[in-house]
Short mmCIF file of N, CA, C and O in Angstrom, two decimals:
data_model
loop_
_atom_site.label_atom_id
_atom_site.label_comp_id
_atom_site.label_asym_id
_atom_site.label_seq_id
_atom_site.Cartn_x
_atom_site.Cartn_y
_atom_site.Cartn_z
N UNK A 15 118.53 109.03 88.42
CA UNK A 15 119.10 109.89 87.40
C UNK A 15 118.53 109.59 86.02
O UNK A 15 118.42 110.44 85.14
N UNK A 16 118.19 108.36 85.92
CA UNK A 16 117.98 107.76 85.08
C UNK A 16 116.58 108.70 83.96
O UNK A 16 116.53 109.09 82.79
N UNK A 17 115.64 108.73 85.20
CA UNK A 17 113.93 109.38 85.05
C UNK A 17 114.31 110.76 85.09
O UNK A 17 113.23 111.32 85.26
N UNK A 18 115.18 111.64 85.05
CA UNK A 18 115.11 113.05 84.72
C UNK A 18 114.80 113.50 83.27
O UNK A 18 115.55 113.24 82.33
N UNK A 19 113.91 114.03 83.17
CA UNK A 19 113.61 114.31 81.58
C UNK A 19 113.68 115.62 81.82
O UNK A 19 113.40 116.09 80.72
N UNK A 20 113.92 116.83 82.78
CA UNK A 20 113.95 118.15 82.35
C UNK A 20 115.47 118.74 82.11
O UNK A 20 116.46 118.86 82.83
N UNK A 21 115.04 119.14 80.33
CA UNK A 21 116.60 119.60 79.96
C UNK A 21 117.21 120.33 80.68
O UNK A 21 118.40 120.50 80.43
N UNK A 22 116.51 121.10 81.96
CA UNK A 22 117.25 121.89 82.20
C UNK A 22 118.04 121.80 83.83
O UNK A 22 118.62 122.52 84.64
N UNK A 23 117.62 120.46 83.65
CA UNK A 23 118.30 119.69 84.66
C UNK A 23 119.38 118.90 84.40
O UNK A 23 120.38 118.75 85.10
N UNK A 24 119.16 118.48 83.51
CA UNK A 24 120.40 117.71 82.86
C UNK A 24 121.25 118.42 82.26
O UNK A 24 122.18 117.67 81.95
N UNK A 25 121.48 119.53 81.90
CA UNK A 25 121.89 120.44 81.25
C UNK A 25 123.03 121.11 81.98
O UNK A 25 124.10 121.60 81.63
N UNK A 26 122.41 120.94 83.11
CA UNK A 26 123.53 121.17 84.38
C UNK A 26 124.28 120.03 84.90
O UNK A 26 124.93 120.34 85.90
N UNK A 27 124.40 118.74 84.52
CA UNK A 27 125.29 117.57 84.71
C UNK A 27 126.61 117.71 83.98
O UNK A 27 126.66 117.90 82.76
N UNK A 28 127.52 117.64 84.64
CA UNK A 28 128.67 117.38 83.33
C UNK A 28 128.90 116.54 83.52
O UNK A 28 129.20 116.21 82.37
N UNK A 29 129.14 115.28 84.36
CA UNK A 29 129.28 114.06 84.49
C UNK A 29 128.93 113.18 85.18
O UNK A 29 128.76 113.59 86.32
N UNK A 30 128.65 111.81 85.04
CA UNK A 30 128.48 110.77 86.00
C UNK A 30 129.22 110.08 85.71
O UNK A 30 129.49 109.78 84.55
N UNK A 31 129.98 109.41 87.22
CA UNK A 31 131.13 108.56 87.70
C UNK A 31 130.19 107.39 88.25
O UNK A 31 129.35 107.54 89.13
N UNK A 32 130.50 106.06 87.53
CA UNK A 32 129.79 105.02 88.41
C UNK A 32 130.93 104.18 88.79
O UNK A 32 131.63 103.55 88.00
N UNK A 33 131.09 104.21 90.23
CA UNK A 33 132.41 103.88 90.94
C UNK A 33 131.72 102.65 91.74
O UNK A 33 130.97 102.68 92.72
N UNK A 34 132.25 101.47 90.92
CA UNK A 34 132.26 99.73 91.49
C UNK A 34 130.30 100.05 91.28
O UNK A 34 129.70 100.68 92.15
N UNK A 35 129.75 99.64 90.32
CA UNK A 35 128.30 99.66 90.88
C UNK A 35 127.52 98.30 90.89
O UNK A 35 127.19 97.79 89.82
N UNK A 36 127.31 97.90 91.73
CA UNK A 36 126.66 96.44 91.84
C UNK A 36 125.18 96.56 91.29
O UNK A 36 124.17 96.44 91.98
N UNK A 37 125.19 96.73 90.37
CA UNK A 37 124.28 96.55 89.47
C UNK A 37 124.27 95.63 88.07
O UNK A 37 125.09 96.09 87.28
N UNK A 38 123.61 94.53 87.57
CA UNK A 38 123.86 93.67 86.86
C UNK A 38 123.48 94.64 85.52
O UNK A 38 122.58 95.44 85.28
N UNK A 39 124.87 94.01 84.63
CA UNK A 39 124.76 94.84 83.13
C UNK A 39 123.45 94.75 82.67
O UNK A 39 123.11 95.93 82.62
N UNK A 40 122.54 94.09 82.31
CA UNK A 40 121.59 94.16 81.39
C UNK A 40 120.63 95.83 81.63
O UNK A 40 120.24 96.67 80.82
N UNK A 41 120.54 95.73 83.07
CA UNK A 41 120.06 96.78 83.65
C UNK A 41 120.88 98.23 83.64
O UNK A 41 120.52 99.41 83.65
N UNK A 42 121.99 97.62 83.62
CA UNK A 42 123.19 99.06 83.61
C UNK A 42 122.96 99.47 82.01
O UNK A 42 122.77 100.61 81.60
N UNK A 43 123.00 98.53 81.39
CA UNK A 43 122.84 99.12 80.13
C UNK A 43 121.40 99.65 79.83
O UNK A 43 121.28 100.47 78.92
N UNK A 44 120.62 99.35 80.34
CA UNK A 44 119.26 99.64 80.15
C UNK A 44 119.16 101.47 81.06
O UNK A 44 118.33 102.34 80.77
N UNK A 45 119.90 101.55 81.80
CA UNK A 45 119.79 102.99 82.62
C UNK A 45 120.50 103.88 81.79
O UNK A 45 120.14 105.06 81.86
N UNK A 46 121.75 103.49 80.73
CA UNK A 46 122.46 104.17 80.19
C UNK A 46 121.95 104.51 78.83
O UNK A 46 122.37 105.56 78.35
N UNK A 47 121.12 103.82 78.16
CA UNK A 47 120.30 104.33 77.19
C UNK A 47 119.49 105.57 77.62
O UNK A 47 119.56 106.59 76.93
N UNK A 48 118.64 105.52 78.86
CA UNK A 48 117.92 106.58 79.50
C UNK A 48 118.58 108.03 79.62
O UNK A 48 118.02 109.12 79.48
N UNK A 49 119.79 107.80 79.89
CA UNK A 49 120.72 108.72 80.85
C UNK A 49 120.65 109.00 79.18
O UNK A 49 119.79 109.82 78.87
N UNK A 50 121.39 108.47 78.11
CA UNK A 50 121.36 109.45 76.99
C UNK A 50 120.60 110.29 76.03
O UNK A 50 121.05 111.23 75.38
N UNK A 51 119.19 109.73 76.03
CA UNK A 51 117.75 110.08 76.31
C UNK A 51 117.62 111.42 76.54
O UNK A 51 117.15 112.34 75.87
N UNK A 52 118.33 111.34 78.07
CA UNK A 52 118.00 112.61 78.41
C UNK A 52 118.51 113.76 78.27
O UNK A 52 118.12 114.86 78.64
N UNK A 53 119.83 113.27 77.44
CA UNK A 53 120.84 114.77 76.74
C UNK A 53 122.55 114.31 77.92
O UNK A 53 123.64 114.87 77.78
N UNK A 54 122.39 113.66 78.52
CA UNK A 54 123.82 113.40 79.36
C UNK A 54 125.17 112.43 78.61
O UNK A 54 125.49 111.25 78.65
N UNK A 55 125.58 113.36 78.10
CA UNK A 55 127.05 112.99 77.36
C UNK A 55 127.95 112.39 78.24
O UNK A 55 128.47 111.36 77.81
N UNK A 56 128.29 112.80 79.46
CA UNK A 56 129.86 112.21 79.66
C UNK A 56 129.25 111.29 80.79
O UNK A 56 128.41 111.73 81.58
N UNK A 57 129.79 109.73 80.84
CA UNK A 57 129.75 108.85 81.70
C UNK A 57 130.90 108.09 81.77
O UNK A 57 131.43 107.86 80.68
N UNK A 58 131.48 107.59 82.84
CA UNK A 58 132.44 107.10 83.08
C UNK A 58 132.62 105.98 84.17
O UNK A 58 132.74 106.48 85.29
N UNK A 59 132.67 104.87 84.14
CA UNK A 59 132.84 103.88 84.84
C UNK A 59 134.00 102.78 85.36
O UNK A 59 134.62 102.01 84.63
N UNK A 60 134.15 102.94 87.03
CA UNK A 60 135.25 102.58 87.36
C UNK A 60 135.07 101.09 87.83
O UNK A 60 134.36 100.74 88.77
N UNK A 61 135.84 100.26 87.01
CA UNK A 61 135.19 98.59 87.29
C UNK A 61 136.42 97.81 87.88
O UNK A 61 137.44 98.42 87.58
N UNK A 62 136.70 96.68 88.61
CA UNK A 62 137.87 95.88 89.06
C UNK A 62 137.24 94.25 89.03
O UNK A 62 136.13 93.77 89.25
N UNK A 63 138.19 93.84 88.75
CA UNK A 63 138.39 92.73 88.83
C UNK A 63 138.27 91.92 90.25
O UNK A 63 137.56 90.93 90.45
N UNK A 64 139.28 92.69 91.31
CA UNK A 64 139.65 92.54 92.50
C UNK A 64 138.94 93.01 93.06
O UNK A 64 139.66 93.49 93.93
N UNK A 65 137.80 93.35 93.34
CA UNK A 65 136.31 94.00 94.11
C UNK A 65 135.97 92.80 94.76
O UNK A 65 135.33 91.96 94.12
N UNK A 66 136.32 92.57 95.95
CA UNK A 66 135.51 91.39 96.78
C UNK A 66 134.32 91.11 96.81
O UNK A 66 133.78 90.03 96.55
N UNK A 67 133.61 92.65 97.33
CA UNK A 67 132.23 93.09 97.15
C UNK A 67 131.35 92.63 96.08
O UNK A 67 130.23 92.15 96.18
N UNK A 68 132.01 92.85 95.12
CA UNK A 68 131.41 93.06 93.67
C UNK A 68 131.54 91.35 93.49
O UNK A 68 130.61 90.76 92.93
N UNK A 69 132.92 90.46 94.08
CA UNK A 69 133.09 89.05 93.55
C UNK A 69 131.64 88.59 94.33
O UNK A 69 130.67 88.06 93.79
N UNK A 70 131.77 88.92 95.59
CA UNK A 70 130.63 87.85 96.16
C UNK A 70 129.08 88.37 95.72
O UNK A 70 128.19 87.53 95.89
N UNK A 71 128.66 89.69 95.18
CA UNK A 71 127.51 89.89 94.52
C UNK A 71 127.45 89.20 93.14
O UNK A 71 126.36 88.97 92.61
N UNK A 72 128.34 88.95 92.71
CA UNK A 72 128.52 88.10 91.55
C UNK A 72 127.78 86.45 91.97
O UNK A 72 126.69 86.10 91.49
N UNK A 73 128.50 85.67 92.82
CA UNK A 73 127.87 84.67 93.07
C UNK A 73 126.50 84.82 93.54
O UNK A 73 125.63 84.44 92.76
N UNK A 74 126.18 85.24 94.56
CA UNK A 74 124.96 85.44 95.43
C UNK A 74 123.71 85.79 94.36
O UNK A 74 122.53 85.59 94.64
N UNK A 75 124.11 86.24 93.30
CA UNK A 75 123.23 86.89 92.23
C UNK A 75 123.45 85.21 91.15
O UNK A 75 123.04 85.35 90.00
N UNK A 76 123.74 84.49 91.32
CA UNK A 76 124.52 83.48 90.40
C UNK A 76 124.62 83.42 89.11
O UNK A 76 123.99 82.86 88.21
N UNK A 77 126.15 84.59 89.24
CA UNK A 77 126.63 84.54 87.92
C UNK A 77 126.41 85.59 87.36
O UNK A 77 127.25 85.93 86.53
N UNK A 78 125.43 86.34 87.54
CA UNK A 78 124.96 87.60 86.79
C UNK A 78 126.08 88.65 86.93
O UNK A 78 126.15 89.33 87.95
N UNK A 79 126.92 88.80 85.97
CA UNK A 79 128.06 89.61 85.85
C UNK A 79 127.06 91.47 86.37
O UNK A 79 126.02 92.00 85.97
N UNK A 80 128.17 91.86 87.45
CA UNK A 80 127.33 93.15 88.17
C UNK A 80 128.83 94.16 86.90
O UNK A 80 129.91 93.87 86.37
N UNK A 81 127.95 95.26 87.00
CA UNK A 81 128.76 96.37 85.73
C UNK A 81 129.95 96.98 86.45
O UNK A 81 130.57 97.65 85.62
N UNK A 82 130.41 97.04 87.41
CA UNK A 82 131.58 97.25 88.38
C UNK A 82 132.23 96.20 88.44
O UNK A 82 133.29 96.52 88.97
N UNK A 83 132.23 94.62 88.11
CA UNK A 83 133.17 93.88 88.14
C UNK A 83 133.65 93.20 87.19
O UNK A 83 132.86 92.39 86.71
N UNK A 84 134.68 93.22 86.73
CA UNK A 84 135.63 93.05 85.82
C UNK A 84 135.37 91.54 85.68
O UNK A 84 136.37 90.89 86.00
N UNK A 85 134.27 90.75 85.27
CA UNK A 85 134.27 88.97 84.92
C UNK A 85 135.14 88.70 83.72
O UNK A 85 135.26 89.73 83.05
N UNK A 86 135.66 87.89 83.32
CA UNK A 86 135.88 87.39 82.11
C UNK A 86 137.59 87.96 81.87
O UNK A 86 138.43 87.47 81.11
N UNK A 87 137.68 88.77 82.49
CA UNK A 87 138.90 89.66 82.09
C UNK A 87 138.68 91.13 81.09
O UNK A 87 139.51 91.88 80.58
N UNK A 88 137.18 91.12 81.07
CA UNK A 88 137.11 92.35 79.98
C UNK A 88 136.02 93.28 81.01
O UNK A 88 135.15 92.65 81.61
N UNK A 89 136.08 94.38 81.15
CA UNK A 89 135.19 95.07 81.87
C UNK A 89 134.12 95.64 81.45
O UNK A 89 134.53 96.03 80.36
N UNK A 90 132.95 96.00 81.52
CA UNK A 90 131.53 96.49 80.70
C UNK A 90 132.05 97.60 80.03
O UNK A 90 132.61 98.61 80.46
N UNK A 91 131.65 97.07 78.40
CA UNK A 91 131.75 98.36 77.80
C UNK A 91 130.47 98.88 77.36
O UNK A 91 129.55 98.13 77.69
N UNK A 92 130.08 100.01 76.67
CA UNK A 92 129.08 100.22 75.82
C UNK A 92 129.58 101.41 75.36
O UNK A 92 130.66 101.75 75.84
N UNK A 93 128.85 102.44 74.19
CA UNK A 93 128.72 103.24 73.62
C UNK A 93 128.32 104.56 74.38
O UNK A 93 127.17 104.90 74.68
N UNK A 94 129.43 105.21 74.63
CA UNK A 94 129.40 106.84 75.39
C UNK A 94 129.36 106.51 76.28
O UNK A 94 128.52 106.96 77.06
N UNK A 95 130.19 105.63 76.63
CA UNK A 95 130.75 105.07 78.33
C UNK A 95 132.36 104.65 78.65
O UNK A 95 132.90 103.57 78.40
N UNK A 96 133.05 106.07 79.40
CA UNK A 96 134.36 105.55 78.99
C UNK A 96 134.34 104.42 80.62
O UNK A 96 133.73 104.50 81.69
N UNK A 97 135.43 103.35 79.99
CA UNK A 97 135.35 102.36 80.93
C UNK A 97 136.57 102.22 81.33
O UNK A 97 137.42 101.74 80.58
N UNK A 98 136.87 102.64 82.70
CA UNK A 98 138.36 102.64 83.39
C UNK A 98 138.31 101.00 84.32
O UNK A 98 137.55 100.75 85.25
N UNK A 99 139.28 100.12 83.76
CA UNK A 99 139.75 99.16 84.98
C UNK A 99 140.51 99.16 85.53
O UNK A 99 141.60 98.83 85.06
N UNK A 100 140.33 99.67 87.25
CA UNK A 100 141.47 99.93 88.19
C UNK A 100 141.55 98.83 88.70
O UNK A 100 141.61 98.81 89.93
N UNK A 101 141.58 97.78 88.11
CA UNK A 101 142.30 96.65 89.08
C UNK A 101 143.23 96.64 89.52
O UNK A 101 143.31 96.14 90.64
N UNK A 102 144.26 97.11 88.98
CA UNK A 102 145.56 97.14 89.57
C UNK A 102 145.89 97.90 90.41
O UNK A 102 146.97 97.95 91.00
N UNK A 103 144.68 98.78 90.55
CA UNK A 103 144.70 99.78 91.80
C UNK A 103 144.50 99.26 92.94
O UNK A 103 144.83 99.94 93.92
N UNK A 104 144.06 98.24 93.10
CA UNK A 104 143.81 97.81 94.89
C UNK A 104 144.02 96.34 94.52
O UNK A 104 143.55 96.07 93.41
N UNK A 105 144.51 95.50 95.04
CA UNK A 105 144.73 93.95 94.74
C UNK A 105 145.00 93.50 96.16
O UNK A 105 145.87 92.65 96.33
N UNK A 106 144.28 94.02 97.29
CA UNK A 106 145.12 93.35 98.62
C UNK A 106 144.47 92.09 98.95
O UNK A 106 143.33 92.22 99.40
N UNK A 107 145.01 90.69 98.82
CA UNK A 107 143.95 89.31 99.24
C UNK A 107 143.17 89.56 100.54
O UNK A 107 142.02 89.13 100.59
N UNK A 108 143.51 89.98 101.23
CA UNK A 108 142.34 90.12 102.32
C UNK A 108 141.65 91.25 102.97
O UNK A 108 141.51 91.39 104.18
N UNK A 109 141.05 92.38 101.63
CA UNK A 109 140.77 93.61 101.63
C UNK A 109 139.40 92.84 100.81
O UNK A 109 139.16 91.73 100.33
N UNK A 110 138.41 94.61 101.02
CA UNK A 110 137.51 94.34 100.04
C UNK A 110 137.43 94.95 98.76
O UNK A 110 136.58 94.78 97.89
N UNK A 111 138.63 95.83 98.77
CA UNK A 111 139.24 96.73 97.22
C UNK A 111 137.53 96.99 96.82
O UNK A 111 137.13 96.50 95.77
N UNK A 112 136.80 97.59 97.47
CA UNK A 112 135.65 98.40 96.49
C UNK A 112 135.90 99.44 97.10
O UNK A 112 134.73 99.61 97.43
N UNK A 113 136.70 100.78 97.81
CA UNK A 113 136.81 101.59 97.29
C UNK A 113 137.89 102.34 96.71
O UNK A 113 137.96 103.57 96.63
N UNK A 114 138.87 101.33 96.22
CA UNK A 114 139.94 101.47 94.94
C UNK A 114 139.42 102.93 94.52
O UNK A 114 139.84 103.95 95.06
N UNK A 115 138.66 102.91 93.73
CA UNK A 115 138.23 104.11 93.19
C UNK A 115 138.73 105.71 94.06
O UNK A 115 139.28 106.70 93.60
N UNK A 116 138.11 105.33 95.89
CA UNK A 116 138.24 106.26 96.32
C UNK A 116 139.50 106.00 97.39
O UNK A 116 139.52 106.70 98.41
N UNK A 117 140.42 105.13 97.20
CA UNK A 117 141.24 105.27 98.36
C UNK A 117 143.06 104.97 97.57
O UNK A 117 144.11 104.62 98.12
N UNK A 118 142.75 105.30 96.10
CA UNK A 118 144.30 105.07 95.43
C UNK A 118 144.50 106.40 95.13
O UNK A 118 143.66 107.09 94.55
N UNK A 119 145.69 106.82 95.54
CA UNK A 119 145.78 108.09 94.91
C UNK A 119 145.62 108.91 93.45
O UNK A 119 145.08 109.97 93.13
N UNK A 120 146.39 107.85 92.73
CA UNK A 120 146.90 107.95 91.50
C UNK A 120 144.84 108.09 90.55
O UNK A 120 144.33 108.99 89.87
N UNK A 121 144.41 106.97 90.93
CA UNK A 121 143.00 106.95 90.47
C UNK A 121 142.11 108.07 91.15
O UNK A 121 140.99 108.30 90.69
N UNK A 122 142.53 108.69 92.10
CA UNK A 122 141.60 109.83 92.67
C UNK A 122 142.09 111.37 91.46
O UNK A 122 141.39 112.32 91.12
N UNK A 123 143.14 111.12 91.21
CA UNK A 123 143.89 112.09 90.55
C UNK A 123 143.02 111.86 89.06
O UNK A 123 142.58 112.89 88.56
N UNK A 124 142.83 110.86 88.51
CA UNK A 124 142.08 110.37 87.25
C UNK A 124 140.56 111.47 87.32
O UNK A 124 139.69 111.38 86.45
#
């Protein structure tokens, strides 16, 4: 999404949802400069704390906070990125709560 440069492709986006993305911020932020580049206003990102998925890509990557998981207690922010933390949407200890996003009602309704 990132490499689209024809306005009249982007022009037709109204939004991107990045739901839990195991992708390490430096890079997330580096795609989101692009994405605005290219004329794409609305982005929105759904991050947790409680993402198993996202905890053990965290270690395995060591340490490299991924932009879907809520480290520190504060979730990735940046500029023209609204940032939703559904942690409290899925918290089950022996679940993998990454698709909170798509399996809480209340957040599907969001």
């Amino acid at each position: 999404l990132a490499s689209i440069a024809d306005p009249t492709v982007t022009a037709r986006i109204g939004e991107i949802v990045f739901a839990a993305p195991a992708v390490g911020t430096a890079e997330f932020q580096e795609q989101l400069g692009k994405l605005a580049k290219a004329g794409i206003k609305r982005l929105t990102l759904y991050a947790s704390r409680n993402d198993n998925a996202l905890r053990a890509g965290f270690v395995r990557e060591l340490g490299t906070t991924l932009a879907g998981f809520v480290a520190g207690g504060t979730p990735f922010l940046a500029d023209g990125l609204d940032t939703i933390d559904v942690s409290e949407g899925g918290s089950e200890t022996f679940e993998f709560n990454h698709d909170v996003f798509a399996a809480n009602p209340a957040i599907i309704d969001d």
